[in-house]
Every structure is written in structure tokens, then in C-alpha cells.
Amino acid sequence: MISQLFKTFGLSTSNPGTYIGTKSLENTEYISSISPIDQTEIGRVSKTSNYQFQEVIKESKKAFLEWRKFPAPKRGDIIRQYAMELRRHKSDLGKLISVEMGKPIQEGMGEVQEMIDICDFAVGLSRQLYGKTIKSERENHQMYEQWHPLGIVGIISAFNFPVAVWSWNVAIALICGNICIWKPSEKTLFSALACQNLLCKVLSNNNIEIPISNIISGDKNQGKWLAEETEVSLISATGSVRMGREVAATVGKRLGKSILELGGNNAMIVSPNADINLALHAALFGAIGTAGQRCTSTRRLIIHSEIFDVFTEKLKNAYAQVKIGDPLDPNNHMGPLIDQNAVNQYLKCIETVQEQGGEFIIEGGLIRNRNTKSPFYVKPCAALLPPNAEIMKIETFAPVLYLIKYTHLEEAISYQNNVRQGLSSSIITNNLQEAQKFLSPEGSDCGIANVNIGTSGAEIGGAFGGEKDTGGGRESGSDAWKAYMRRQTTTINYGDKIPLAQGIKFNL
Ligand code: NAD
């Protein structure tokens, strides 16, 4: 299957890792991509050398001078054609993501659908990069604001959404007139290179030789080069809070711009006024989807004490129905974790829960059977914890769900907000007052606050991102595009006098 996918996407088992548009550069040092499904090596990709990185910067600078001259709707048309390529390759790209990252095939294809959706959004946006007109206080003067591209946008992405998060950035950044340099996760390089080759196909079909989308491969060192580079106007970085702190400091030091999309620690409040069946579906999908490796995964379930026993009994039954195994089998709901380090974190978390007074209602542990061909498959689990347990403040990227009891809504909201991360949150209730309280300034402090849907996932039409340690960045829909452009305020004097500020006069 892999050889067929490689053929489809123009890849090879030993692939260059530096791309300046269609031109690829190889190096002597490689990173292996290992499938978490069965630990087989998918192939290897060469790391970008410092010299190659400088070449990418040089060529990106030149490319910007050309690309910014393209009318925005023409840039949009390239993205429209890219969306068509993605539609044609949805199944194959979904498979490649699933093999490399380990998420279920339906989720792999769902990730490609997200790419298609943001491309469609960007196409429309390419005709709507509107500025404002402003009434001047001076006679015969007109003011307005206009938006120009920034230049080079650096995109650093995480393993769990190997390509969708890049697409949120690249589709918008490109229609705005920027050049992109992508440093994908070192764990999912082939998915990234497949997307690059598809985009290059569109550029070739249009006889565009400008390298508008470029790739550097490597680990955090290559990420640091990108963050340090003064020619890169904006760094959009997705990953752990630890990474975000380092990138923010580096980019801040050179007064660059950044969009940070970092770790989450998302809670769902289940009220006594909830539709229990709805709450159950939302909780299950939020907690076990992508094996708990989503930034929006539900990690904490804050349940009213009146319904705690009934709800957790149903949750146990629901967990018992979860099928775990080969993510390429569409009957399975959950695949493996990404690697041994993730498994170690999961096991350590279970130990810590017990040390901090947690009581497992649904037991965790490793899974070893004929359906699991690597040691990275684990059981999703859930534990009741005292509301102040410290372990709940940490994002463990695994399917461990914490259960907390509450009696008053204010208490539930304070538990929900009592973590440093601020990405996604939700309340399940049919009570309007409760819902509105949760959405009010006294309610959730997160970037995303949902009612009667879970914490997991997001539609591309809204701006996506979170507060506090999640970094404060916004990507994707709404007016997130403004972060990829520079604002220019313009005043035009169409009279024959020049009124100077503060009433200053010269006797000229
Ligand atoms: P990670 O932080 O280990 O790596 C993310 C990327 O950053 C990789 O490409 C890595 O090479 C690079 N990197 C690491 N250190 C760097 C540094 N000092 N300078 C520059 N680049 C550096 O994260 P991960 O394990 O790949 O992904 C999981 C994390 O990502 C979780 O915390 C998850 O919540 C978060 N995430 C957040 C969002 C969001 O939108 N908020 C989306 C997806 C994932």
C-alpha cells in the first residue's frame, strides 16, 4: 500500500527534505518515519542543513517580490485548484496520514476535508480582504485602511494534525500574498511532503515557477532557525506549551510577529439539566478521538453530583463498546499512540492519578493482542479525582479522562477555569440560564466555549485558538487573516491646504 501511496504523491523511500517550490534538496543526514501501527519504517527524509535553510530564505525573499504582485483573486484561484486536487486525493492522503500518525482512517480523511474547507474559505476571502474607510476630522481629507502581505510566513506544526493545521495557515497566508516556509513535525514528514507535491502540481499546471510554498525538515533545531530568522515576518507555531515559550521568546527578542497554538486542557460540564445521551456521545468522542491526542481532547469531565452515578455507569458501557486496533480498519474507533515516549507519559499519568487520590472507574493499561502490532496501543481510561489534584493541570497527550463532581454551576466553572491552558470548553445543558452564564464574562475563560457539543474539533469558519498558556493566537476562519497581513493607515488630502497638527503654523 505504501509504495502505491508514494507513487501517487511522487515520494520515495529515501526522500529529500528541503523543498524550494518544486526543487528538492537532499542531505546526508536522515530522519526515519516509523508507523505507530506496526513500527515499520515508512521511509526516511533528509534533514535540512543550515546552508540549505539559507537557500530557502534567499529564494523565499525573491519569490515574495513576484507573488505579492499577483492579484489576490488570482492567488485564490491557485488555492481553488489545490482544493480540487485534495478532493481527488482525499482517500489516499487520509490513508497516508493514518499510516504515519496512527489516527483512524475516518479521522485521516476528516483531516483532508478540513483542508478542503479552509481552501474554499480562502478562495472566497481572496476577494474580501477589506479595509475600512474612515471619516477625517480635517476638511478635504479622506482616510482609509488597507492590508498588505507581510512577506515570509514560517509555519511550525505538530504531529497530531500533520497537515490540517498547515493548511489553515498556508491557504490564508498565500491568498494574502505571503510566501510560506513549513517545518512539519519530525514524526509525520511524508504526509507533509505529499501535500507539498500536490501543491507544486497545481503550480506547474499554471506555469508558475515562483516557490510560494517551501519546506524544511528536521527537529527543534530547524524550528529554531526559522524562529530566529529576521527575514521571517510571522511565525505560526503549533505544539506544546514548552515549545511555544521557547518560540515566543526567540521571536519576541527580534520583535517578530507570532501566532501560538499550544496545548489545551479541555473540560466539559455535564449539568443535571443535560440530555444525558447527548452528553455521553460528546464525552466519548472528545476523550477517545485520536486516542486523546487532540489539542481539543476532553480531558476533564465536571459532572453534577446528582447524576454522577447514572452518567458514569453509562460512560463505562460506552467505553466497553470502543474498538481499538488497526486504524486503517474503519470498524476501529481508536488506533495507537504516536510512540514509546507517549506510552511512557500515559503510564506515568496513571501512576500519578493513583498517588494523588484518584480512583479509576474505567481501568487503563497497555493492550497486547493479535489486533495490535505495536506496543503503542493503550486502553482509554477514566478516574474520579479530588477537584484540586495537580495532575489535572497538566496536559497528558493520551486517552486519560478525569472525572470531577460538582454541586453548583459557579463551582463547576471555577474548576473548569482552574488550569493554565485555555483552549476549548463546553457545557451540556438544556437550561438557558446555565448556558448563558457559562458564555458570559464570568463563565469559561477559553478561546472556544460550546453549548451542547463537546470540546473536540472546530469548524474552519470560526477563528480557532485559545487563551493563557495556549498562546492567544487565532487561525483559520473569521478575521484571523488579519494576522497574516500588515495594516496601513492612509490619509489623502484632496484640498489645497495642509492643516498641521496641534494648530502649528509656519510663516512661509
Ligand atoms: P511539540 O511541541 O513537541 O512539537 C511541535 C513542533 O515544534 C514540531 O515541529 C517540533 O519540531 C517543533 N519544535 C519543538 N521545539 C521547538 C523549538 N524550541 N523551537 C522551534 N520549534 C520547535 O508538539 P507535538 O508533540 O508535536 O504536538 C503535541 C502538542 O501540540 C500538544 O501540546 C497539543 O495540545 C499541541 N497542539 C496544539 C494545537 C492548537 O491549535 N492549540 C493543535 C495541535 C496540537
Coordinates of C-alpha atoms and ligand atoms in Angstrom, one line a residue:
M1 CA 0.0 0.0 0.0
I2 CA 2.8 2.4 0.9
S3 CA 4.5 2.0 -2.4
Q4 CA 1.2 2.8 -4.2
L5 CA 0.8 5.9 -2.0
F6 CA 4.4 7.0 -2.7
K7 CA 3.7 6.7 -6.4
T8 CA 0.5 8.8 -6.1
F9 CA 2.3 11.6 -4.3
G10 CA 5.6 11.4 -6.1
L11 CA 7.6 10.3 -3.0
S12 CA 10.4 7.8 -2.5
T13 CA 11.6 5.7 0.5
S14 CA 14.7 7.9 0.7
N15 CA 13.3 11.4 0.1
P16 CA 14.8 14.8 0.1
G17 CA 13.5 17.0 3.0
T18 CA 14.1 20.5 1.7
Y19 CA 11.8 21.9 -0.9
I20 CA 12.1 25.3 -2.6
G21 CA 8.8 25.1 -4.5
T22 CA 9.2 22.1 -6.9
K23 CA 13.0 22.0 -6.5
S24 CA 14.1 19.5 -3.8
L25 CA 17.5 19.4 -2.0
E26 CA 18.9 16.2 -0.4
N27 CA 21.3 15.9 2.5
T28 CA 23.3 13.1 4.1
E29 CA 21.5 13.1 7.5
Y30 CA 18.1 11.5 7.6
I31 CA 15.0 11.1 9.8
S32 CA 13.1 7.9 9.7
S33 CA 9.4 7.9 9.7
I34 CA 8.0 5.0 11.7
S35 CA 4.4 3.9 11.5
P36 CA 2.9 3.6 15.1
I37 CA 0.6 1.0 13.7
D38 CA 3.2 -1.7 13.4
Q39 CA 6.6 0.0 13.9
T40 CA 7.6 -0.5 10.2
E41 CA 9.8 2.2 8.6
I42 CA 7.7 4.1 6.1
G43 CA 10.9 5.7 4.7
R44 CA 13.4 8.3 5.5
V45 CA 13.6 12.0 4.8
S46 CA 16.8 14.1 4.7
K47 CA 17.3 16.9 7.3
T48 CA 17.7 20.4 6.1
S49 CA 21.2 21.7 6.5
N50 CA 22.0 25.2 7.6
Y51 CA 23.2 26.0 4.1
Q52 CA 20.0 24.7 2.6
F53 CA 18.0 26.7 5.1
Q54 CA 19.8 29.9 3.9
E55 CA 18.9 29.0 0.3
V56 CA 15.3 28.6 1.2
I57 CA 15.3 32.0 2.8
K58 CA 17.1 33.6 -0.1
E59 CA 14.6 32.1 -2.7
S60 CA 11.6 32.9 -0.5
K61 CA 12.6 36.5 -0.4
K62 CA 12.9 36.6 -4.2
A63 CA 9.6 34.8 -4.5
F64 CA 7.8 37.4 -2.4
L65 CA 8.7 40.2 -4.8
E66 CA 6.8 38.3 -7.5
W67 CA 3.9 36.7 -5.6
R68 CA 2.8 40.0 -4.0
K69 CA 2.2 41.3 -7.5
F70 CA -0.4 38.6 -8.3
P71 CA -3.9 40.0 -7.8
A72 CA -5.4 38.4 -4.7
P73 CA -8.3 36.6 -6.6
K74 CA -5.7 35.0 -8.9
R75 CA -3.9 33.8 -5.8
G76 CA -7.2 32.5 -4.6
D77 CA -7.7 30.6 -7.9
I78 CA -4.5 28.6 -7.1
I79 CA -5.9 27.6 -3.8
R80 CA -9.2 26.7 -5.5
Q81 CA -7.3 24.3 -7.8
Y82 CA -5.4 22.9 -4.8
A83 CA -8.8 22.2 -3.1
M84 CA -9.8 20.2 -6.2
E85 CA -6.5 18.2 -6.0
L86 CA -7.2 17.5 -2.4
R87 CA -10.7 16.3 -3.2
R88 CA -9.3 13.9 -5.8
H89 CA -6.7 12.6 -3.3
K90 CA -8.8 12.7 -0.2
S91 CA -8.8 8.9 0.3
D92 CA -5.1 8.4 -0.4
L93 CA -3.9 11.3 1.7
G94 CA -6.2 10.3 4.5
K95 CA -4.6 6.8 4.4
L96 CA -1.1 8.2 4.4
I97 CA -1.9 10.4 7.5
S98 CA -3.5 7.3 9.2
V99 CA -0.4 5.1 8.5
E100 CA 2.1 7.8 9.6
M101 CA 0.2 9.3 12.6
G102 CA -1.9 6.3 13.7
K103 CA -5.3 8.1 13.7
P104 CA -8.3 6.2 12.4
I105 CA -8.8 6.3 8.6
Q106 CA -12.1 8.3 9.0
E107 CA -10.2 10.9 11.0
G108 CA -7.4 11.0 8.4
M109 CA -9.9 11.7 5.7
G110 CA -11.7 14.2 8.0
E111 CA -8.4 16.0 8.3
V112 CA -8.2 16.3 4.5
Q113 CA -11.8 17.5 4.4
E114 CA -10.7 20.3 6.8
M115 CA -8.0 21.2 4.3
I116 CA -10.6 21.4 1.6
D117 CA -12.9 23.5 3.7
I118 CA -10.2 26.1 4.6
C119 CA -9.1 26.3 0.9
D120 CA -12.8 27.0 -0.1
F121 CA -12.9 29.6 2.6
A122 CA -9.6 31.2 1.5
V123 CA -10.9 31.3 -2.2
G124 CA -13.8 33.5 -1.1
L125 CA -11.7 35.5 1.2
S126 CA -9.3 36.4 -1.6
R127 CA -12.0 38.7 -2.9
Q128 CA -12.8 40.1 0.6
L129 CA -9.5 41.4 2.1
Y130 CA -11.4 44.5 3.0
G131 CA -10.1 47.6 4.7
K132 CA -12.2 50.4 6.3
T133 CA -12.9 54.0 5.1
I134 CA -12.6 56.5 8.0
K135 CA -14.1 60.0 8.2
S136 CA -11.3 62.5 8.7
E137 CA -11.6 65.4 11.2
R138 CA -9.9 67.6 8.6
E139 CA -11.6 69.4 5.7
N140 CA -11.0 67.8 2.2
H141 CA -9.3 64.8 3.7
Q142 CA -10.2 61.1 3.4
M143 CA -8.7 58.3 5.5
Y144 CA -8.7 54.6 4.9
E145 CA -7.0 51.4 6.0
Q146 CA -5.6 48.8 3.6
W147 CA -3.9 45.5 4.1
H148 CA -0.7 44.3 2.6
P149 CA 1.1 40.9 2.7
L150 CA 3.7 40.5 5.4
G151 CA 6.4 38.7 3.5
I152 CA 7.6 35.3 4.6
V153 CA 5.4 33.2 7.0
G154 CA 7.1 30.4 8.9
I155 CA 4.8 27.5 9.9
I156 CA 5.9 25.0 12.6
S157 CA 3.4 22.2 13.1
A158 CA 2.7 19.3 15.5
F159 CA 2.4 15.6 14.8
N160 CA -1.3 15.2 15.8
F161 CA -2.7 17.2 12.9
P162 CA 0.2 16.6 10.5
V163 CA -1.3 18.6 7.6
A164 CA -4.6 20.3 8.5
V165 CA -3.0 23.0 10.7
W166 CA -0.5 23.8 8.0
S167 CA -3.4 24.2 5.5
W168 CA -5.2 26.6 7.9
N169 CA -2.1 28.7 7.7
V170 CA -0.9 28.2 4.1
A171 CA -4.3 28.7 2.4
I172 CA -4.8 32.1 4.2
A173 CA -1.2 33.2 4.1
L174 CA -0.9 32.5 0.4
I175 CA -4.1 34.3 -0.7
C176 CA -2.9 37.3 1.4
G177 CA 0.3 37.3 -0.8
N178 CA 2.9 35.8 1.5
I179 CA 5.5 33.1 0.9
C180 CA 5.3 30.1 3.3
I181 CA 8.1 28.0 4.8
W182 CA 6.8 24.9 6.6
K183 CA 8.7 23.0 9.3
P184 CA 6.4 20.0 9.8
S185 CA 6.6 17.6 12.8
E186 CA 9.6 15.3 12.5
K187 CA 7.2 12.5 13.2
T188 CA 4.9 13.0 10.2
L189 CA 7.2 14.1 7.3
F190 CA 5.7 12.0 4.5
S191 CA 2.2 13.4 5.0
A192 CA 3.7 16.9 4.7
L193 CA 5.7 16.1 1.6
A194 CA 2.7 14.6 -0.1
C195 CA 0.8 17.9 0.4
Q196 CA 3.7 19.9 -0.9
N197 CA 3.9 17.8 -4.0
L198 CA 0.2 18.2 -4.7
L199 CA 0.5 22.0 -4.4
C200 CA 3.5 22.0 -6.7
K201 CA 1.5 20.1 -9.2
V202 CA -1.1 22.9 -9.2
L203 CA 1.7 25.5 -9.7
S204 CA 3.2 23.5 -12.6
N205 CA -0.2 23.2 -14.2
N206 CA -0.4 27.0 -14.1
N207 CA 3.2 27.5 -15.3
I208 CA 4.0 29.3 -12.0
E209 CA 7.7 28.9 -11.1
I210 CA 7.6 31.1 -8.0
P211 CA 8.3 28.9 -4.9
I212 CA 5.4 30.1 -2.8
S213 CA 5.4 27.1 -0.5
N214 CA 8.7 25.7 0.8
I215 CA 9.6 23.0 3.3
I216 CA 12.5 22.5 5.7
S217 CA 12.7 19.2 7.6
G218 CA 14.3 18.4 10.9
D219 CA 13.6 18.6 14.6
K220 CA 13.6 21.5 17.0
N221 CA 16.9 22.8 15.7
Q222 CA 15.4 23.6 12.3
G223 CA 12.4 25.0 14.0
K224 CA 14.7 27.3 16.0
W225 CA 16.4 28.5 12.8
L226 CA 13.1 29.5 11.4
A227 CA 12.1 31.3 14.7
E228 CA 15.4 33.2 14.8
E229 CA 15.4 34.3 11.2
T230 CA 14.7 38.0 10.9
E231 CA 13.5 37.7 7.3
V232 CA 10.6 35.6 8.5
S233 CA 7.9 38.2 9.4
L234 CA 5.4 35.9 11.1
I235 CA 5.9 32.5 12.9
S236 CA 2.8 30.5 13.3
A237 CA 3.7 27.7 15.7
T238 CA 1.5 24.8 16.8
G239 CA 2.7 22.4 19.5
S240 CA 3.4 22.1 23.2
V241 CA 3.4 24.9 25.7
R242 CA 7.1 24.2 26.2
M243 CA 7.8 24.8 22.5
G244 CA 5.6 27.9 22.5
R245 CA 7.5 29.5 25.3
E246 CA 10.8 29.0 23.5
V247 CA 9.5 30.2 20.2
A248 CA 7.7 33.2 21.7
A249 CA 11.0 34.3 23.5
T250 CA 13.0 33.9 20.3
V251 CA 10.6 35.7 18.0
G252 CA 9.9 38.4 20.7
K253 CA 13.6 39.1 21.0
R254 CA 13.8 40.1 17.3
L255 CA 10.4 41.9 17.5
G256 CA 8.8 39.5 15.0
K257 CA 5.1 38.5 14.9
S258 CA 3.9 35.2 16.1
I259 CA 0.7 33.1 16.3
L260 CA 0.9 30.5 19.0
E261 CA -1.4 27.5 19.1
L262 CA -0.3 25.5 22.1
G263 CA -1.5 22.8 24.5
G264 CA -5.1 22.5 25.7
N265 CA -6.6 21.0 28.9
N266 CA -10.3 21.0 28.0
A267 CA -13.2 20.4 30.3
M268 CA -16.9 19.6 29.7
I269 CA -19.5 20.4 32.3
V270 CA -22.4 17.9 32.5
S271 CA -25.3 19.6 34.2
P272 CA -28.3 17.9 35.8
N273 CA -30.3 19.6 33.0
A274 CA -28.3 17.8 30.3
D275 CA -29.6 15.5 27.7
I276 CA -27.6 12.5 29.0
N277 CA -27.4 10.7 25.7
L278 CA -26.0 13.8 24.0
A279 CA -23.5 14.3 26.8
L280 CA -22.4 10.7 26.6
H281 CA -21.7 10.9 22.8
A282 CA -19.9 14.3 23.2
A283 CA -17.7 13.0 26.1
L284 CA -16.8 9.7 24.5
F285 CA -15.8 11.3 21.2
G286 CA -13.9 14.1 23.0
A287 CA -12.0 11.7 25.2
I288 CA -11.1 8.8 22.9
G289 CA -11.0 10.6 19.5
T290 CA -7.4 10.5 18.0
A291 CA -6.6 8.4 21.1
G292 CA -6.7 11.5 23.3
Q293 CA -4.1 13.2 21.1
R294 CA -6.0 16.3 20.1
C295 CA -5.3 19.7 21.4
T296 CA -9.1 19.9 21.9
S297 CA -9.5 16.4 23.5
T298 CA -11.8 16.3 26.5
R299 CA -9.5 15.7 29.5
R300 CA -11.8 16.7 32.4
L301 CA -15.5 15.9 32.8
I302 CA -17.1 18.0 35.5
I303 CA -20.3 16.2 36.4
H304 CA -23.2 17.3 38.7
S305 CA -23.2 15.0 41.8
E306 CA -27.0 14.2 41.3
I307 CA -26.3 12.5 38.0
F308 CA -22.7 11.3 38.6
D309 CA -23.6 7.6 39.3
V310 CA -26.0 7.3 36.4
F311 CA -23.7 9.1 34.0
T312 CA -20.6 7.2 34.9
E313 CA -22.4 3.9 34.6
K314 CA -23.4 4.8 31.1
L315 CA -19.9 6.0 30.4
K316 CA -18.5 2.6 31.4
N317 CA -20.8 0.9 29.0
A318 CA -19.9 3.3 26.2
Y319 CA -16.1 2.7 26.8
A320 CA -16.7 -1.0 26.6
Q321 CA -18.0 -0.5 23.0
V322 CA -14.8 1.2 21.9
K323 CA -13.0 -0.9 19.3
I324 CA -9.2 -0.4 19.4
G325 CA -6.9 -1.7 16.7
D326 CA -5.5 -1.1 13.2
P327 CA -6.6 2.5 12.4
L328 CA -6.9 1.5 8.7
D329 CA -9.8 -0.8 9.6
P330 CA -12.8 1.6 9.5
N331 CA -14.5 -0.5 12.2
N332 CA -12.0 0.6 14.8
H333 CA -12.5 3.8 16.8
M334 CA -9.0 4.2 18.2
G335 CA -5.5 3.5 16.9
P336 CA -2.2 3.5 18.7
L337 CA -0.4 6.4 20.4
I338 CA 2.3 8.0 18.4
D339 CA 5.4 6.5 20.0
Q340 CA 7.0 4.9 23.1
N341 CA 7.5 8.3 24.7
A342 CA 3.7 8.9 24.5
V343 CA 3.1 5.5 26.1
N344 CA 5.5 6.2 28.9
Q345 CA 3.7 9.5 29.6
Y346 CA 0.4 7.7 29.7
L347 CA 1.7 5.1 32.1
K348 CA 3.2 7.7 34.3
C349 CA 0.0 9.7 34.3
I350 CA -2.0 6.6 35.5
E351 CA 0.5 6.1 38.4
T352 CA 0.3 9.8 39.4
V353 CA -3.5 9.8 39.3
Q354 CA -3.4 7.0 41.9
E355 CA -0.8 8.8 44.0
Q356 CA -3.0 11.9 44.1
G357 CA -6.1 10.1 45.4
G358 CA -7.7 9.2 42.1
E359 CA -10.0 6.2 41.8
F360 CA -10.2 4.5 38.4
I361 CA -13.8 3.9 37.3
I362 CA -12.6 2.7 33.9
E363 CA -9.2 1.0 34.1
G364 CA -6.3 1.8 31.8
G365 CA -3.2 -0.2 30.7
L366 CA -1.4 -1.5 27.6
I367 CA -3.2 -3.6 25.0
R368 CA -1.3 -6.6 23.5
N369 CA -3.4 -8.9 21.3
R370 CA -3.4 -10.0 17.7
N371 CA -5.0 -6.8 16.5
T372 CA -2.2 -4.7 17.9
K373 CA 1.0 -4.9 16.0
S374 CA 3.0 -2.4 18.0
P375 CA 3.4 -1.7 21.8
F376 CA 1.7 1.7 21.4
Y377 CA -1.9 0.7 21.8
V378 CA -3.4 1.6 25.2
K379 CA -6.8 1.4 26.9
P380 CA -8.8 4.6 27.3
C381 CA -9.5 5.1 31.0
A382 CA -11.3 7.4 33.4
A383 CA -10.7 8.3 37.1
L384 CA -12.6 10.2 39.7
L385 CA -10.3 12.8 41.3
P386 CA -10.4 15.3 44.1
P387 CA -11.0 18.7 42.4
N388 CA -7.6 20.1 43.4
A389 CA -5.5 17.1 42.1
E390 CA -2.4 18.6 40.5
I391 CA -2.2 16.0 37.7
M392 CA -5.3 17.6 36.2
K393 CA -3.4 20.8 35.5
I394 CA -1.0 19.0 33.1
E395 CA -1.9 18.1 29.5
T396 CA -1.1 14.4 29.1
F397 CA -1.5 13.6 25.4
A398 CA -3.3 10.3 25.9
P399 CA -6.8 9.0 26.5
V400 CA -7.0 9.6 30.3
L401 CA -10.2 11.3 31.4
Y402 CA -10.5 12.9 34.8
L403 CA -13.9 13.0 36.5
I404 CA -14.8 15.7 39.0
K405 CA -18.1 16.1 41.0
Y406 CA -19.8 19.5 41.5
T407 CA -22.9 20.8 43.2
H408 CA -23.2 24.5 41.9
L409 CA -22.6 25.9 38.5
E410 CA -20.2 28.6 39.8
E411 CA -18.1 25.8 41.4
A412 CA -18.1 23.8 38.1
I413 CA -16.9 26.9 36.2
S414 CA -14.2 27.6 38.7
Y415 CA -12.9 24.0 38.3
Q416 CA -13.1 24.4 34.5
N417 CA -11.0 27.6 34.6
N418 CA -8.5 26.4 37.2
V419 CA -5.8 25.3 34.8
R420 CA -3.2 27.4 32.9
Q421 CA -4.4 26.3 29.5
G422 CA -7.4 28.0 27.9
L423 CA -8.3 26.3 24.6
S424 CA -11.7 24.6 24.5
S425 CA -14.6 24.2 26.9
S426 CA -18.2 23.1 26.9
I427 CA -21.4 22.8 28.9
I428 CA -24.1 20.2 28.3
T429 CA -27.4 21.7 29.5
N430 CA -30.9 22.4 28.3
N431 CA -31.2 25.2 30.8
L432 CA -30.8 28.6 29.1
Q433 CA -29.6 30.4 32.3
E434 CA -26.8 27.9 32.8
A435 CA -25.8 28.1 29.2
Q436 CA -25.7 31.9 29.2
K437 CA -23.8 32.0 32.5
F438 CA -21.2 29.7 31.0
L439 CA -20.8 32.0 28.0
S440 CA -20.8 35.3 30.0
P441 CA -17.6 37.1 31.1
E442 CA -18.0 35.2 34.4
G443 CA -18.1 31.9 32.6
S444 CA -15.5 30.0 30.6
D445 CA -12.1 31.7 30.1
C446 CA -11.3 29.7 27.0
G447 CA -10.9 30.6 23.3
I448 CA -13.7 28.1 22.5
A449 CA -16.8 27.8 24.6
N450 CA -19.5 25.4 23.3
V451 CA -23.0 24.6 24.4
N452 CA -24.4 21.1 23.8
I453 CA -21.5 19.9 21.8
G454 CA -18.2 18.7 23.1
T455 CA -14.8 20.3 23.3
S456 CA -13.2 18.4 20.4
G457 CA -12.7 19.7 16.9
A458 CA -13.7 23.0 15.4
E459 CA -15.3 24.4 12.2
I460 CA -13.0 26.3 10.0
G461 CA -15.4 29.2 9.7
G462 CA -14.6 30.4 13.2
A463 CA -11.3 31.8 14.5
F464 CA -9.5 28.9 16.3
G465 CA -7.2 29.3 19.3
G466 CA -7.0 29.6 23.0
E467 CA -6.1 31.9 25.9
K468 CA -3.5 31.8 28.7
D469 CA -0.8 29.1 28.1
T470 CA -2.5 28.0 24.9
G471 CA -0.8 31.1 23.5
G472 CA -3.6 33.6 22.5
G473 CA -3.2 33.0 18.7
R474 CA -6.1 32.7 16.3
E475 CA -6.1 30.8 13.0
S476 CA -8.4 29.7 10.3
G477 CA -11.8 31.5 9.9
S478 CA -13.5 34.8 10.8
D479 CA -11.0 37.6 10.7
A480 CA -7.9 35.5 11.6
W481 CA -6.5 36.5 8.1
K482 CA -5.5 39.9 9.5
A483 CA -2.6 38.3 11.4
Y484 CA -1.1 37.4 8.1
M485 CA -1.1 41.0 6.7
R486 CA 0.2 44.4 7.7
R487 CA -2.3 47.2 8.2
Q488 CA -1.6 50.5 6.5
T489 CA -3.5 53.7 7.5
T490 CA -3.7 56.2 4.7
T491 CA -4.7 59.9 4.7
I492 CA -5.4 61.6 1.4
N493 CA -5.6 65.4 1.2
Y494 CA -7.6 66.4 -1.8
G495 CA -7.7 70.1 -1.0
D496 CA -5.0 72.8 -1.5
K497 CA -4.3 73.5 2.2
I498 CA -2.3 71.5 4.7
P499 CA -3.7 71.8 8.2
L500 CA -0.9 70.9 10.5
A501 CA -1.5 69.0 13.8
Q502 CA -1.9 70.9 17.1
G503 CA -2.6 74.1 15.1
I504 CA 1.1 74.7 14.3
K505 CA 1.6 77.4 11.6
F506 CA 4.7 78.4 9.5
N507 CA 5.1 81.8 8.0
L508 CA 6.4 80.6 4.7
Ligands
NAD1 P1 6.0 19.7 20.1 O1 6.0 20.9 20.8 O2 6.9 18.6 20.6 O3 6.4 19.9 18.6 C1 5.7 20.7 17.7 C2 6.6 21.3 16.6 O4 7.5 22.2 17.2 C3 7.5 20.2 15.9 O5 7.5 20.6 14.6 C4 8.8 20.4 16.6 O6 9.9 20.0 15.8 C5 8.9 21.9 16.8 N1 9.7 22.4 18.0 C6 9.8 21.8 19.2 N2 10.6 22.6 20.0 C7 10.9 23.7 19.2 C8 11.7 24.9 19.5 N3 12.2 25.1 20.7 N4 11.7 25.8 18.5 C9 11.1 25.7 17.3 N5 10.4 24.5 17.0 C10 10.3 23.6 18.0 O7 4.5 19.1 20.0 P2 3.9 17.8 19.5 O8 4.2 16.7 20.4 O9 4.3 17.5 18.0 O10 2.3 18.1 19.5 C11 1.5 17.9 20.6 C12 1.2 19.3 21.2 O11 0.7 20.2 20.3 C13 0.2 19.2 22.3 O12 0.6 20.0 23.4 C14 -1.1 19.8 21.6 O13 -2.0 20.3 22.5 C15 -0.5 20.8 20.8 N6 -1.3 21.2 19.7 C16 -2.0 22.4 19.8 C17 -2.9 22.8 18.8 C18 -3.6 24.1 18.9 O14 -4.1 24.5 17.8 N7 -3.7 24.8 20.0 C19 -3.1 22.0 17.7 C20 -2.4 20.8 17.6 C21 -1.5 20.4 18.6

